[in-house]
Amino acid sequence: MKNWRNLILAIAGFTLLAGCTTNPYTGESQAGKAGIYGGVGAVTGALIGAATSSKKDRGKGALIGAAVGGAAGGGYGYYVDTQEAKLRQTLQGTGVQVQRNGNDLKLIMPGNITFASNSADISSGFYGTLNSLVLTFKEFDKNGIDIVGHTDSTGSLELNQNLSNRRAQSVAAYLSGNGVQASRISAYGAGPSQPIASNANEAGRAQNRRVEINLRPL
């Protein structure tokens, strides 16, 4: 039993080390998220393989399970790594932030570059950024695209809810109108209900006025 447990630990360590890379777009050394996913997949697969094998074949079962689990986990991790790098490169200097949390990517688009005040009409200067996103979303088509509009707390709740919804719908309509599959897209407004800064001052209110695009596995 001790031997196959040691084997599982060795598999996880090797997979993680193999996934360590330098991001070609950011220059950052990363314990490769692909390596992390691969390591998790390998350990999970190895445990299942060992548990479902006879006592004398547990080592062999662990190896087979690790190979299958590592490939599945690392494959999607590499996909997200590549997509994240492409988005960071494409959106550099646009004012759009790229955040990552596990398998999910979030794009934060400040209101001052996306829409005029109290308007759901996309600013003319933002079309170039949206066109770049269209190309990226077509290239990386394994994600659902959840678009959420947000406002500050100034004005009535009804006004803000309606405005945030119309802004999210405007972005969704632009993406689908330019060839991104509508079946991948959802859009809704959150109004002022999800602030990321204080609404007590203008700097905070400016941060709260935004549109977010959440990319998640389909």
mmCIF file of C-alpha atoms in Angstrom:
data_model
loop_
_atom_site.group_PDB
_atom_site.id
_atom_site.type_symbol
_atom_site.label_atom_id
_atom_site.label_comp_id
_atom_site.label_asym_id
_atom_site.label_seq_id
_atom_site.Cartn_x
_atom_site.Cartn_y
_atom_site.Cartn_z
ATOM 1 C CA MET A 1 0.000 0.000 0.000
ATOM 2 C CA LYS A 2 2.824 2.357 0.896
ATOM 3 C CA ASN A 3 4.474 1.841 -2.487
ATOM 4 C CA TRP A 4 1.468 2.853 -4.578
ATOM 5 C CA ARG A 5 0.820 5.857 -2.346
ATOM 6 C CA ASN A 6 4.385 7.020 -2.889
ATOM 7 C CA LEU A 7 3.856 6.471 -6.599
ATOM 8 C CA ILE A 8 0.820 8.773 -6.567
ATOM 9 C CA LEU A 9 2.794 11.522 -4.815
ATOM 10 C CA ALA A 10 5.610 11.164 -7.334
ATOM 11 C CA ILE A 11 3.141 11.395 -10.228
ATOM 12 C CA ALA A 12 1.629 14.615 -8.859
ATOM 13 C CA GLY A 13 5.036 16.220 -8.318
ATOM 14 C CA PHE A 14 6.303 15.318 -11.772
ATOM 15 C CA THR A 15 3.139 16.575 -13.487
ATOM 16 C CA LEU A 16 3.268 19.891 -11.655
ATOM 17 C CA LEU A 17 6.940 20.436 -12.453
ATOM 18 C CA ALA A 18 6.347 19.566 -16.086
ATOM 19 C CA GLY A 19 3.682 22.267 -16.232
ATOM 20 C CA CYS A 20 5.968 25.068 -15.035
ATOM 21 C CA THR A 21 6.370 27.521 -17.899
ATOM 22 C CA THR A 22 7.006 31.162 -18.668
ATOM 23 C CA ASN A 23 3.977 32.984 -20.029
ATOM 24 C CA PRO A 24 5.071 34.187 -23.502
ATOM 25 C CA TYR A 25 2.856 37.292 -23.304
ATOM 26 C CA THR A 26 3.369 38.463 -19.719
ATOM 27 C CA GLY A 27 6.894 37.111 -19.144
ATOM 28 C CA GLU A 28 5.760 35.728 -15.791
ATOM 29 C CA SER A 29 6.954 32.376 -14.552
ATOM 30 C CA GLN A 30 3.879 30.338 -13.753
ATOM 31 C CA ALA A 31 3.513 27.010 -12.009
ATOM 32 C CA GLY A 32 1.482 26.513 -15.069
ATOM 33 C CA LYS A 33 -2.140 26.384 -14.322
ATOM 34 C CA ALA A 34 -2.093 23.563 -16.856
ATOM 35 C CA GLY A 35 0.409 21.802 -14.609
ATOM 36 C CA ILE A 36 -1.750 22.393 -11.561
ATOM 37 C CA TYR A 37 -4.862 21.045 -13.302
ATOM 38 C CA GLY A 38 -2.827 18.178 -14.672
ATOM 39 C CA GLY A 39 -1.475 17.385 -11.218
ATOM 40 C CA VAL A 40 -4.923 17.439 -9.666
ATOM 41 C CA GLY A 41 -6.287 15.294 -12.490
ATOM 42 C CA ALA A 42 -3.380 12.870 -12.204
ATOM 43 C CA VAL A 43 -3.801 12.431 -8.451
ATOM 44 C CA THR A 44 -7.561 12.007 -8.766
ATOM 45 C CA GLY A 45 -7.151 9.509 -11.580
ATOM 46 C CA ALA A 46 -4.438 7.634 -9.733
ATOM 47 C CA LEU A 47 -6.567 7.333 -6.591
ATOM 48 C CA ILE A 48 -9.530 6.066 -8.569
ATOM 49 C CA GLY A 49 -7.333 3.696 -10.554
ATOM 50 C CA ALA A 50 -5.755 2.289 -7.406
ATOM 51 C CA ALA A 51 -9.058 1.988 -5.549
ATOM 52 C CA THR A 52 -10.761 0.116 -8.376
ATOM 53 C CA SER A 53 -7.890 -2.314 -8.977
ATOM 54 C CA SER A 54 -7.095 -5.526 -7.182
ATOM 55 C CA LYS A 55 -4.508 -5.340 -4.420
ATOM 56 C CA LYS A 56 -1.664 -6.672 -6.553
ATOM 57 C CA ASP A 57 -2.537 -4.369 -9.492
ATOM 58 C CA ARG A 58 -2.943 -1.116 -7.563
ATOM 59 C CA GLY A 59 0.336 0.311 -8.809
ATOM 60 C CA LYS A 60 -0.618 -0.386 -12.406
ATOM 61 C CA GLY A 61 -4.129 0.986 -11.835
ATOM 62 C CA ALA A 62 -2.697 4.165 -10.329
ATOM 63 C CA LEU A 63 -0.477 4.734 -13.372
ATOM 64 C CA ILE A 64 -3.324 4.237 -15.828
ATOM 65 C CA GLY A 65 -5.664 6.480 -13.832
ATOM 66 C CA ALA A 66 -3.004 9.165 -13.537
ATOM 67 C CA ALA A 67 -2.420 9.209 -17.287
ATOM 68 C CA VAL A 68 -6.117 9.601 -18.064
ATOM 69 C CA GLY A 69 -6.818 12.144 -15.312
ATOM 70 C CA GLY A 70 -3.705 14.184 -16.011
ATOM 71 C CA ALA A 71 -4.477 14.500 -19.696
ATOM 72 C CA ALA A 72 -8.040 15.635 -19.011
ATOM 73 C CA GLY A 73 -7.110 18.138 -16.310
ATOM 74 C CA GLY A 74 -4.011 19.507 -17.999
ATOM 75 C CA GLY A 75 -5.729 19.804 -21.359
ATOM 76 C CA TYR A 76 -8.344 22.281 -20.167
ATOM 77 C CA GLY A 77 -5.803 24.065 -17.985
ATOM 78 C CA TYR A 78 -3.611 24.631 -21.035
ATOM 79 C CA TYR A 79 -6.640 25.886 -22.997
ATOM 80 C CA VAL A 80 -7.402 28.493 -20.324
ATOM 81 C CA ASP A 81 -3.703 29.430 -20.027
ATOM 82 C CA THR A 82 -3.570 30.129 -23.741
ATOM 83 C CA GLN A 83 -6.848 32.039 -23.778
ATOM 84 C CA GLU A 84 -5.813 34.168 -20.805
ATOM 85 C CA ALA A 85 -2.502 35.049 -22.436
ATOM 86 C CA LYS A 86 -4.229 35.977 -25.705
ATOM 87 C CA LEU A 87 -6.734 38.202 -23.918
ATOM 88 C CA ARG A 88 -4.029 39.977 -21.917
ATOM 89 C CA GLN A 89 -2.089 40.634 -25.110
ATOM 90 C CA THR A 90 -5.155 41.784 -27.042
ATOM 91 C CA LEU A 91 -6.513 44.046 -24.292
ATOM 92 C CA GLN A 92 -3.240 45.640 -23.247
ATOM 93 C CA GLY A 93 -3.660 49.410 -23.060
ATOM 94 C CA THR A 94 -7.453 49.329 -23.559
ATOM 95 C CA GLY A 95 -8.389 49.848 -19.912
ATOM 96 C CA VAL A 96 -10.065 46.438 -19.725
ATOM 97 C CA GLN A 97 -8.880 44.255 -16.829
ATOM 98 C CA VAL A 98 -8.408 40.504 -17.101
ATOM 99 C CA GLN A 99 -8.905 38.489 -13.920
ATOM 100 C CA ARG A 100 -8.685 34.748 -13.446
ATOM 101 C CA ASN A 101 -10.200 32.548 -10.769
ATOM 102 C CA GLY A 102 -9.593 28.847 -11.300
ATOM 103 C CA ASN A 103 -11.215 27.840 -14.586
ATOM 104 C CA ASP A 104 -13.038 31.156 -14.992
ATOM 105 C CA LEU A 105 -11.852 34.325 -16.685
ATOM 106 C CA LYS A 106 -13.417 37.726 -16.033
ATOM 107 C CA LEU A 107 -13.073 40.868 -18.163
ATOM 108 C CA ILE A 108 -13.872 44.118 -16.368
ATOM 109 C CA MET A 109 -14.776 46.999 -18.673
ATOM 110 C CA PRO A 110 -15.025 50.382 -16.891
ATOM 111 C CA GLY A 111 -18.103 52.447 -17.684
ATOM 112 C CA ASN A 112 -16.086 55.490 -18.722
ATOM 113 C CA ILE A 113 -14.714 53.667 -21.789
ATOM 114 C CA THR A 114 -17.793 51.656 -22.747
ATOM 115 C CA PHE A 115 -20.813 53.974 -22.547
ATOM 116 C CA ALA A 116 -21.686 57.646 -22.268
ATOM 117 C CA SER A 117 -23.324 58.739 -19.017
ATOM 118 C CA ASN A 118 -26.871 57.382 -18.603
ATOM 119 C CA SER A 119 -26.685 55.746 -22.042
ATOM 120 C CA ALA A 120 -26.755 52.157 -23.293
ATOM 121 C CA ASP A 121 -25.228 53.136 -26.644
ATOM 122 C CA ILE A 122 -21.695 51.741 -26.995
ATOM 123 C CA SER A 123 -19.082 54.498 -27.194
ATOM 124 C CA SER A 124 -17.573 54.776 -30.674
ATOM 125 C CA GLY A 125 -14.064 54.504 -29.245
ATOM 126 C CA PHE A 126 -14.847 51.099 -27.746
ATOM 127 C CA TYR A 127 -15.761 49.329 -30.964
ATOM 128 C CA GLY A 128 -12.126 48.436 -31.679
ATOM 129 C CA THR A 129 -11.826 46.643 -28.336
ATOM 130 C CA LEU A 130 -15.092 44.782 -28.895
ATOM 131 C CA ASN A 131 -13.947 43.758 -32.375
ATOM 132 C CA SER A 132 -10.803 42.265 -30.836
ATOM 133 C CA LEU A 133 -12.950 40.360 -28.360
ATOM 134 C CA VAL A 134 -15.120 39.049 -31.189
ATOM 135 C CA LEU A 135 -12.056 37.546 -32.869
ATOM 136 C CA THR A 136 -10.807 36.044 -29.610
ATOM 137 C CA PHE A 137 -14.203 34.572 -28.712
ATOM 138 C CA LYS A 138 -14.429 32.989 -32.144
ATOM 139 C CA GLU A 139 -10.960 31.488 -31.781
ATOM 140 C CA PHE A 140 -11.647 30.226 -28.243
ATOM 141 C CA ASP A 141 -15.144 28.836 -28.591
ATOM 142 C CA LYS A 142 -15.247 26.474 -25.605
ATOM 143 C CA ASN A 143 -16.537 29.129 -23.206
ATOM 144 C CA GLY A 144 -19.923 30.427 -22.208
ATOM 145 C CA ILE A 145 -20.010 34.242 -22.199
ATOM 146 C CA ASP A 146 -21.955 35.799 -19.312
ATOM 147 C CA ILE A 147 -22.292 39.586 -19.654
ATOM 148 C CA VAL A 148 -23.300 41.546 -16.555
ATOM 149 C CA GLY A 149 -23.991 45.278 -16.377
ATOM 150 C CA HIS A 150 -23.319 47.174 -13.134
ATOM 151 C CA THR A 151 -24.070 50.729 -11.957
ATOM 152 C CA ASP A 152 -23.341 52.900 -8.948
ATOM 153 C CA SER A 153 -26.088 53.690 -6.436
ATOM 154 C CA THR A 154 -26.863 57.194 -7.702
ATOM 155 C CA GLY A 155 -30.489 57.525 -8.771
ATOM 156 C CA SER A 156 -33.404 55.158 -8.331
ATOM 157 C CA LEU A 157 -32.997 51.405 -8.140
ATOM 158 C CA GLU A 158 -35.396 50.975 -11.063
ATOM 159 C CA LEU A 159 -33.418 53.357 -13.273
ATOM 160 C CA ASN A 160 -30.108 51.669 -12.455
ATOM 161 C CA GLN A 161 -31.487 48.173 -12.925
ATOM 162 C CA ASN A 162 -32.889 49.092 -16.310
ATOM 163 C CA LEU A 163 -29.716 50.878 -17.422
ATOM 164 C CA SER A 164 -27.424 48.016 -16.381
ATOM 165 C CA ASN A 165 -29.616 45.528 -18.193
ATOM 166 C CA ARG A 166 -29.685 47.565 -21.412
ATOM 167 C CA ARG A 167 -25.913 47.971 -21.355
ATOM 168 C CA ALA A 168 -25.346 44.243 -20.933
ATOM 169 C CA GLN A 169 -27.797 43.574 -23.760
ATOM 170 C CA SER A 170 -25.998 46.093 -26.003
ATOM 171 C CA VAL A 171 -22.674 44.290 -25.583
ATOM 172 C CA ALA A 172 -24.346 40.910 -26.135
ATOM 173 C CA ALA A 173 -26.071 42.154 -29.291
ATOM 174 C CA TYR A 174 -22.792 43.490 -30.671
ATOM 175 C CA LEU A 175 -20.964 40.217 -30.095
ATOM 176 C CA SER A 176 -23.705 38.040 -31.582
ATOM 177 C CA GLY A 177 -24.239 40.490 -34.440
ATOM 178 C CA ASN A 178 -20.592 40.053 -35.386
ATOM 179 C CA GLY A 179 -20.548 36.282 -35.455
ATOM 180 C CA VAL A 180 -20.159 35.067 -31.866
ATOM 181 C CA GLN A 181 -22.646 32.236 -31.313
ATOM 182 C CA ALA A 182 -25.717 33.613 -29.541
ATOM 183 C CA SER A 183 -26.192 30.257 -27.780
ATOM 184 C CA ARG A 184 -22.977 30.925 -25.823
ATOM 185 C CA ILE A 185 -24.095 34.350 -24.589
ATOM 186 C CA SER A 186 -26.211 35.415 -21.636
ATOM 187 C CA ALA A 187 -26.752 39.013 -20.512
ATOM 188 C CA TYR A 188 -28.408 40.699 -17.551
ATOM 189 C CA GLY A 189 -28.130 43.756 -15.351
ATOM 190 C CA ALA A 190 -27.183 43.656 -11.677
ATOM 191 C CA GLY A 191 -27.858 47.354 -11.094
ATOM 192 C CA PRO A 192 -26.034 48.673 -8.005
ATOM 193 C CA SER A 193 -26.278 45.372 -6.097
ATOM 194 C CA GLN A 194 -22.653 44.232 -6.596
ATOM 195 C CA PRO A 195 -20.341 47.180 -5.885
ATOM 196 C CA ILE A 196 -16.589 46.661 -5.946
ATOM 197 C CA ALA A 197 -15.839 50.004 -4.273
ATOM 198 C CA SER A 198 -17.548 52.534 -2.014
ATOM 199 C CA ASN A 199 -20.406 54.563 -3.476
ATOM 200 C CA ALA A 200 -19.652 57.336 -0.970
ATOM 201 C CA ASN A 201 -17.181 59.071 -3.315
ATOM 202 C CA GLU A 202 -16.813 59.659 -7.059
ATOM 203 C CA ALA A 203 -13.724 57.461 -7.417
ATOM 204 C CA GLY A 204 -15.602 54.507 -5.960
ATOM 205 C CA ARG A 205 -18.731 55.173 -7.995
ATOM 206 C CA ALA A 206 -16.625 55.260 -11.163
ATOM 207 C CA GLN A 207 -15.308 51.774 -10.394
ATOM 208 C CA ASN A 208 -18.807 50.449 -9.787
ATOM 209 C CA ARG A 209 -20.022 51.637 -13.194
ATOM 210 C CA ARG A 210 -18.809 48.770 -15.350
ATOM 211 C CA VAL A 211 -19.655 45.837 -17.574
ATOM 212 C CA GLU A 212 -18.160 42.434 -16.798
ATOM 213 C CA ILE A 213 -17.773 39.497 -19.146
ATOM 214 C CA ASN A 214 -17.420 36.176 -17.362
ATOM 215 C CA LEU A 215 -15.972 33.312 -19.401
ATOM 216 C CA ARG A 216 -16.792 29.866 -18.034
ATOM 217 C CA PRO A 217 -16.529 26.316 -19.340
ATOM 218 C CA LEU A 218 -19.479 25.387 -21.545
#
